[in-house]
Short mmCIF file of N, CA and C in Angstrom, two decimals:
data_model
loop_
_atom_site.label_atom_id
_atom_site.label_comp_id
_atom_site.label_asym_id
_atom_site.label_seq_id
_atom_site.Cartn_x
_atom_site.Cartn_y
_atom_site.Cartn_z
N MET P 1 -33.94 203.90 25.63
CA MET P 1 -33.85 202.80 26.70
C MET P 1 -35.05 201.75 26.78
N ALA P 2 -34.75 200.52 26.66
CA ALA P 2 -35.97 199.48 26.53
C ALA P 2 -36.34 199.10 28.16
N THR P 3 -35.75 199.36 29.15
CA THR P 3 -35.93 198.94 30.10
C THR P 3 -36.63 199.87 31.08
N THR P 4 -37.31 199.59 31.92
CA THR P 4 -38.12 200.49 32.87
C THR P 4 -37.85 200.22 34.40
N THR P 5 -37.77 201.30 34.98
CA THR P 5 -37.38 201.67 36.51
C THR P 5 -38.53 201.23 37.11
N LEU P 6 -38.47 200.13 38.02
CA LEU P 6 -39.74 199.79 38.93
C LEU P 6 -39.56 200.14 40.18
N THR P 7 -40.54 200.66 40.89
CA THR P 7 -40.34 201.13 42.20
C THR P 7 -41.80 200.76 43.05
N THR P 8 -41.93 200.94 44.30
CA THR P 8 -43.04 200.31 44.95
C THR P 8 -44.20 201.06 44.44
N GLU P 9 -44.12 202.34 43.68
CA GLU P 9 -45.20 203.02 43.38
C GLU P 9 -45.75 202.52 41.83
N ASN P 10 -44.95 202.01 41.14
CA ASN P 10 -45.32 201.42 39.77
C ASN P 10 -45.20 199.93 39.60
N PHE P 11 -44.70 199.12 40.58
CA PHE P 11 -44.43 197.75 40.38
C PHE P 11 -45.88 196.99 40.22
N GLU P 12 -46.66 197.29 40.90
CA GLU P 12 -48.07 196.46 40.78
C GLU P 12 -48.69 196.62 39.49
N THR P 13 -48.75 198.01 39.17
CA THR P 13 -49.35 198.39 37.77
C THR P 13 -48.64 197.62 36.79
N ALA P 14 -47.29 197.75 36.78
CA ALA P 14 -46.56 197.02 35.59
C ALA P 14 -47.00 195.62 35.55
N VAL P 15 -46.94 194.97 36.58
CA VAL P 15 -47.32 193.33 36.62
C VAL P 15 -48.71 193.24 36.05
N THR P 16 -49.62 194.00 36.64
CA THR P 16 -51.17 193.55 36.48
C THR P 16 -51.63 194.38 34.98
N GLU P 17 -50.85 195.20 34.39
CA GLU P 17 -51.40 195.64 33.26
C GLU P 17 -50.42 195.12 32.05
N ASN P 18 -49.67 194.29 32.24
CA ASN P 18 -48.89 193.70 31.12
C ASN P 18 -48.89 192.26 31.00
N ASN P 19 -48.64 191.76 29.99
CA ASN P 19 -48.95 190.17 29.82
C ASN P 19 -47.54 189.30 30.35
N ILE P 20 -46.42 189.90 29.99
CA ILE P 20 -45.22 189.32 30.59
C ILE P 20 -44.29 190.56 31.04
N VAL P 21 -43.94 190.24 32.35
CA VAL P 21 -42.75 191.18 32.89
C VAL P 21 -41.71 190.47 33.40
N LEU P 22 -40.52 190.75 33.07
CA LEU P 22 -39.44 190.58 33.66
C LEU P 22 -38.80 191.72 34.57
N VAL P 23 -38.12 191.05 35.58
CA VAL P 23 -37.79 192.02 36.77
C VAL P 23 -36.36 191.57 37.24
N ASP P 24 -35.31 192.46 36.91
CA ASP P 24 -34.09 192.42 37.38
C ASP P 24 -33.92 193.20 38.72
N PHE P 25 -33.71 192.55 39.65
CA PHE P 25 -33.41 192.91 40.99
C PHE P 25 -31.66 193.32 41.16
N TRP P 26 -31.41 194.50 41.25
CA TRP P 26 -29.87 194.84 41.08
C TRP P 26 -29.62 195.78 42.05
N ALA P 27 -28.04 196.03 42.17
CA ALA P 27 -27.64 197.39 42.61
C ALA P 27 -26.18 197.80 42.04
N GLU P 28 -25.86 199.02 42.05
CA GLU P 28 -24.78 199.69 41.30
C GLU P 28 -23.54 199.00 41.70
N TRP P 29 -23.60 198.60 43.03
CA TRP P 29 -22.16 198.32 43.33
C TRP P 29 -22.00 196.62 43.19
N CYS P 30 -22.78 195.90 42.59
CA CYS P 30 -22.91 194.60 42.28
C CYS P 30 -21.94 194.35 41.02
N GLY P 31 -20.89 193.80 41.00
CA GLY P 31 -20.23 193.38 39.79
C GLY P 31 -20.92 192.46 38.77
N PRO P 32 -21.56 191.33 39.45
CA PRO P 32 -22.33 190.64 38.50
C PRO P 32 -23.66 191.36 37.61
N CYS P 33 -24.17 192.26 38.61
CA CYS P 33 -25.36 192.97 38.09
C CYS P 33 -24.74 193.94 37.16
N ARG P 34 -23.79 194.46 37.04
CA ARG P 34 -23.08 195.36 36.02
C ARG P 34 -22.83 194.78 34.78
N SER P 35 -22.56 193.32 34.81
CA SER P 35 -22.07 192.58 33.77
C SER P 35 -23.42 192.00 33.02
N PHE P 36 -24.36 191.61 34.03
CA PHE P 36 -25.80 191.26 33.46
C PHE P 36 -26.69 192.26 32.67
N GLY P 37 -26.43 193.64 33.36
CA GLY P 37 -27.23 194.74 32.63
C GLY P 37 -27.16 195.01 31.13
N PRO P 38 -25.85 195.11 30.53
CA PRO P 38 -26.15 195.20 29.00
C PRO P 38 -26.78 193.90 28.39
N VAL P 39 -26.65 192.83 28.82
CA VAL P 39 -27.24 191.57 28.43
C VAL P 39 -28.80 191.84 28.52
N TYR P 40 -29.34 192.22 29.58
CA TYR P 40 -30.56 192.61 29.88
C TYR P 40 -31.27 193.43 28.80
N GLU P 41 -30.44 194.48 28.72
CA GLU P 41 -30.97 195.63 27.98
C GLU P 41 -30.87 195.22 26.34
N LYS P 42 -30.11 194.73 26.01
CA LYS P 42 -30.01 193.92 24.58
C LYS P 42 -31.23 193.05 24.49
N VAL P 43 -31.58 192.26 25.25
CA VAL P 43 -32.46 191.18 24.99
C VAL P 43 -33.86 192.05 25.22
N SER P 44 -33.86 192.99 26.01
CA SER P 44 -35.31 193.93 26.06
C SER P 44 -35.46 194.48 24.84
N GLU P 45 -34.46 195.12 24.13
CA GLU P 45 -34.57 195.79 22.72
C GLU P 45 -35.10 194.88 21.68
N ALA P 46 -34.78 193.43 21.95
CA ALA P 46 -35.29 192.72 20.92
C ALA P 46 -36.53 192.05 21.36
N ASN P 47 -37.14 192.40 22.49
CA ASN P 47 -38.51 191.99 22.56
C ASN P 47 -39.45 193.20 23.15
N PRO P 48 -39.72 194.02 22.23
CA PRO P 48 -40.55 195.41 22.82
C PRO P 48 -41.71 195.13 23.14
N ASP P 49 -42.21 193.79 23.00
CA ASP P 49 -43.88 193.73 23.55
C ASP P 49 -43.73 193.23 25.06
N ILE P 50 -42.55 193.05 25.57
CA ILE P 50 -42.44 192.68 26.95
C ILE P 50 -41.76 193.79 27.94
N VAL P 51 -42.33 193.74 29.26
CA VAL P 51 -41.82 194.71 29.85
C VAL P 51 -40.65 194.10 30.58
N PHE P 52 -39.41 194.89 30.70
CA PHE P 52 -38.09 194.37 31.14
C PHE P 52 -38.03 195.56 32.27
N GLY P 53 -38.30 195.21 33.62
CA GLY P 53 -38.13 196.15 34.65
C GLY P 53 -36.99 195.90 35.32
N LYS P 54 -36.65 197.25 35.90
CA LYS P 54 -35.24 196.93 36.94
C LYS P 54 -35.55 197.67 38.13
N VAL P 55 -35.18 196.83 39.39
CA VAL P 55 -35.46 197.27 40.52
C VAL P 55 -34.17 197.46 41.20
N ASP P 56 -33.72 198.62 41.53
CA ASP P 56 -32.46 199.17 42.38
C ASP P 56 -32.78 198.55 43.88
N THR P 57 -32.13 197.53 44.30
CA THR P 57 -32.29 197.06 45.59
C THR P 57 -31.83 198.05 46.63
N GLU P 58 -30.94 198.92 46.32
CA GLU P 58 -30.58 200.04 47.35
C GLU P 58 -31.56 200.98 47.43
N ALA P 59 -32.13 201.45 46.47
CA ALA P 59 -33.36 202.59 46.35
C ALA P 59 -34.73 201.95 46.88
N GLN P 60 -34.89 200.79 46.76
CA GLN P 60 -36.18 200.06 46.87
C GLN P 60 -35.92 198.86 47.68
N PRO P 61 -35.60 199.24 48.98
CA PRO P 61 -35.15 198.01 49.69
C PRO P 61 -36.75 197.36 50.28
N GLY P 62 -37.71 197.92 50.38
CA GLY P 62 -38.91 197.44 50.94
C GLY P 62 -39.40 196.74 49.62
N LEU P 63 -39.44 196.91 48.51
CA LEU P 63 -39.73 196.05 47.27
C LEU P 63 -38.78 194.78 47.38
N ALA P 64 -37.64 194.95 47.33
CA ALA P 64 -36.69 193.90 47.52
C ALA P 64 -36.98 192.75 48.49
N GLY P 65 -37.15 193.53 49.72
CA GLY P 65 -37.66 192.65 51.03
C GLY P 65 -38.68 191.84 50.70
N SER P 66 -39.78 192.48 49.96
CA SER P 66 -41.16 191.95 50.01
C SER P 66 -41.03 190.53 49.17
N PHE P 67 -40.03 190.59 48.28
CA PHE P 67 -39.69 189.28 47.35
C PHE P 67 -38.83 188.34 47.96
N GLY P 68 -38.20 188.75 49.33
CA GLY P 68 -37.22 187.96 49.73
C GLY P 68 -36.03 187.88 49.12
N ILE P 69 -35.51 188.98 48.50
CA ILE P 69 -34.23 188.99 47.58
C ILE P 69 -33.19 188.89 48.48
N THR P 70 -32.23 187.92 48.51
CA THR P 70 -31.09 187.83 49.33
C THR P 70 -29.96 187.88 48.63
N SER P 71 -29.89 187.72 47.11
CA SER P 71 -28.88 187.62 46.33
C SER P 71 -29.14 188.37 45.13
N ILE P 72 -28.09 189.04 44.59
CA ILE P 72 -28.38 189.86 43.43
C ILE P 72 -27.41 189.61 42.35
N PRO P 73 -27.58 189.56 41.04
CA PRO P 73 -28.99 190.01 40.37
C PRO P 73 -29.70 188.76 40.73
N THR P 74 -31.11 189.19 40.83
CA THR P 74 -32.09 188.06 40.84
C THR P 74 -33.10 188.50 39.67
N LEU P 75 -33.30 187.46 38.87
CA LEU P 75 -34.23 187.61 37.64
C LEU P 75 -35.72 187.03 38.17
N MET P 76 -36.73 187.72 37.97
CA MET P 76 -38.03 187.18 38.35
C MET P 76 -38.88 187.38 37.02
N VAL P 77 -39.72 186.43 36.83
CA VAL P 77 -40.62 186.55 35.44
C VAL P 77 -42.01 186.49 35.99
N PHE P 78 -42.96 187.44 35.52
CA PHE P 78 -44.40 187.22 35.77
C PHE P 78 -45.14 187.05 34.30
N ARG P 79 -46.15 186.13 34.24
CA ARG P 79 -46.95 186.08 33.01
C ARG P 79 -48.32 186.16 33.60
N GLU P 80 -49.13 187.11 33.01
CA GLU P 80 -50.62 187.14 33.51
C GLU P 80 -50.53 187.15 34.78
N GLN P 81 -49.86 187.98 35.61
CA GLN P 81 -49.82 188.39 37.00
C GLN P 81 -49.34 186.99 37.78
N VAL P 82 -48.92 185.98 37.27
CA VAL P 82 -48.32 184.91 37.82
C VAL P 82 -46.80 184.80 37.90
N LEU P 83 -46.25 184.66 39.29
CA LEU P 83 -44.74 184.54 39.19
C LEU P 83 -44.31 183.17 38.64
N ILE P 84 -43.74 183.13 37.70
CA ILE P 84 -43.54 181.85 37.03
C ILE P 84 -42.01 181.36 36.90
N TYR P 85 -41.09 182.34 37.17
CA TYR P 85 -39.55 182.26 37.35
C TYR P 85 -39.08 183.12 38.49
N ALA P 86 -38.18 182.57 39.13
CA ALA P 86 -37.34 183.38 40.23
C ALA P 86 -36.13 182.69 40.55
N GLN P 87 -34.91 183.36 40.03
CA GLN P 87 -33.69 182.92 40.22
C GLN P 87 -32.44 183.67 40.34
N PRO P 88 -31.80 183.72 41.30
CA PRO P 88 -30.51 184.58 41.49
C PRO P 88 -29.55 184.24 40.33
N GLY P 89 -28.69 185.27 39.80
CA GLY P 89 -27.57 184.82 39.21
C GLY P 89 -27.57 185.57 37.85
N ALA P 90 -26.41 186.09 37.20
CA ALA P 90 -26.45 186.73 36.05
C ALA P 90 -26.27 185.54 34.79
N LEU P 91 -27.10 185.98 34.02
CA LEU P 91 -27.26 185.03 32.66
C LEU P 91 -26.65 185.49 31.41
N PRO P 92 -26.08 184.67 30.83
CA PRO P 92 -25.59 185.01 29.51
C PRO P 92 -26.91 185.29 28.50
N GLU P 93 -26.43 185.99 27.61
CA GLU P 93 -27.43 186.28 26.55
C GLU P 93 -28.59 185.35 26.14
N GLN P 94 -27.70 183.97 25.76
CA GLN P 94 -28.30 182.96 25.26
C GLN P 94 -29.27 182.26 26.46
N GLY P 95 -29.17 182.43 27.51
CA GLY P 95 -29.69 181.96 28.74
C GLY P 95 -30.94 182.63 28.84
N LEU P 96 -30.99 184.18 28.79
CA LEU P 96 -32.12 184.94 29.09
C LEU P 96 -32.84 184.77 27.82
N GLU P 97 -32.42 184.80 26.60
CA GLU P 97 -33.28 184.44 25.46
C GLU P 97 -34.15 183.20 25.50
N GLN P 98 -33.45 182.31 26.02
CA GLN P 98 -34.21 180.85 26.30
C GLN P 98 -35.31 181.13 27.29
N ILE P 99 -35.20 181.80 28.42
CA ILE P 99 -36.21 182.05 29.20
C ILE P 99 -37.44 182.80 28.70
N VAL P 100 -36.96 183.78 27.87
CA VAL P 100 -38.15 184.48 27.21
C VAL P 100 -38.91 183.77 26.27
N ARG P 101 -38.26 182.85 25.47
CA ARG P 101 -38.86 181.82 24.73
C ARG P 101 -39.76 180.87 25.52
N ALA P 102 -39.25 180.17 26.48
CA ALA P 102 -40.20 179.48 27.49
C ALA P 102 -41.30 180.10 27.96
N VAL P 103 -41.31 181.33 28.24
CA VAL P 103 -42.33 182.08 28.83
C VAL P 103 -43.34 182.43 27.96
N ARG P 104 -43.00 182.68 26.77
CA ARG P 104 -43.90 183.10 25.68
C ARG P 104 -44.52 181.64 25.38
N ASP P 105 -44.07 180.44 25.47
CA ASP P 105 -44.44 179.27 25.07
C ASP P 105 -45.40 178.51 26.06
N LEU P 106 -45.38 178.95 27.29
CA LEU P 106 -46.16 178.58 28.33
C LEU P 106 -47.61 178.77 27.91
N ASP P 107 -48.37 177.38 28.46
CA ASP P 107 -49.80 177.17 28.35
C ASP P 107 -50.28 177.75 29.91
N MET P 108 -50.86 179.05 29.84
CA MET P 108 -51.14 179.49 31.30
C MET P 108 -52.25 178.87 31.80
N ASP P 109 -53.18 178.36 30.98
CA ASP P 109 -54.37 177.36 31.29
C ASP P 109 -53.96 176.34 32.10
N GLU P 110 -52.94 175.80 31.71
CA GLU P 110 -52.25 174.52 32.41
C GLU P 110 -51.61 174.97 33.74
N VAL P 111 -51.07 176.18 33.61
CA VAL P 111 -50.35 176.77 34.78
C VAL P 111 -51.31 176.80 35.82
N ARG P 112 -52.49 177.78 35.60
CA ARG P 112 -53.48 178.01 36.41
C ARG P 112 -53.99 176.80 37.10
N ALA P 113 -54.14 175.81 36.19
CA ALA P 113 -54.90 174.29 36.55
C ALA P 113 -53.84 173.99 37.54
N LYS P 114 -52.63 173.84 37.65
CA LYS P 114 -51.66 173.40 38.50
C LYS P 114 -51.59 174.03 39.84
N ILE P 115 -51.64 175.18 39.61
CA ILE P 115 -51.91 176.04 40.86
C ILE P 115 -53.07 175.82 41.60
N ALA P 116 -53.97 175.82 41.04
CA ALA P 116 -55.19 175.52 41.65
C ALA P 116 -55.32 174.15 42.21
N GLU P 117 -54.61 173.21 41.56
CA GLU P 117 -54.53 171.79 42.08
C GLU P 117 -53.72 171.79 43.38
N HIS P 118 -52.66 172.31 43.32
CA HIS P 118 -51.92 172.58 44.45
C HIS P 118 -52.41 173.15 45.60
N GLU P 119 -53.05 174.34 45.34
CA GLU P 119 -53.96 174.96 46.50
C GLU P 119 -54.98 174.09 47.17
N ALA P 120 -55.58 173.09 46.40
CA ALA P 120 -56.77 172.31 46.75
C ALA P 120 -56.09 171.10 47.72
N GLU P 121 -54.80 170.81 47.41
CA GLU P 121 -54.30 169.75 48.04
C GLU P 121 -53.69 170.15 49.47
N HIS P 122 -53.31 171.66 49.47
CA HIS P 122 -52.80 172.22 50.72
C HIS P 122 -53.89 172.84 51.65
N ALA P 123 -55.05 172.87 51.05
CA ALA P 123 -56.11 173.71 51.67
C ALA P 123 -56.36 173.67 53.22
N ASP P 124 -56.20 172.20 53.40
CA ASP P 124 -56.31 171.84 54.92
C ASP P 124 -54.92 171.79 55.58
N ALA P 125 -53.93 172.19 55.21
CA ALA P 125 -52.54 172.37 55.83
C ALA P 125 -52.67 173.57 56.80
#
């Protein structure tokens, strides 16, 4: 299995020790989550250099709550410890592959510069 179960105990380590981490917030009772699961698994197998984590929102309510998860499935993507994507809804395989390509192509120096610029603009707020 190419996906990793993420919990409050290993979530931070997964994000800090890996370049790219995708996180699927899901629950067993959720129909769209069950249909997205095989898509997520298939894309994870095609991208072994990326961590594809899964957070069971029923088993990890604190972790889901800390990210403000109100709808599942929700996909979050971290690159170099920066949250760069967060969107609820099941994706088709092509859509998930497109996100993976976009994440790989990101210029993280540019992303960090934009974050710093935004923080500087709002420092007095």
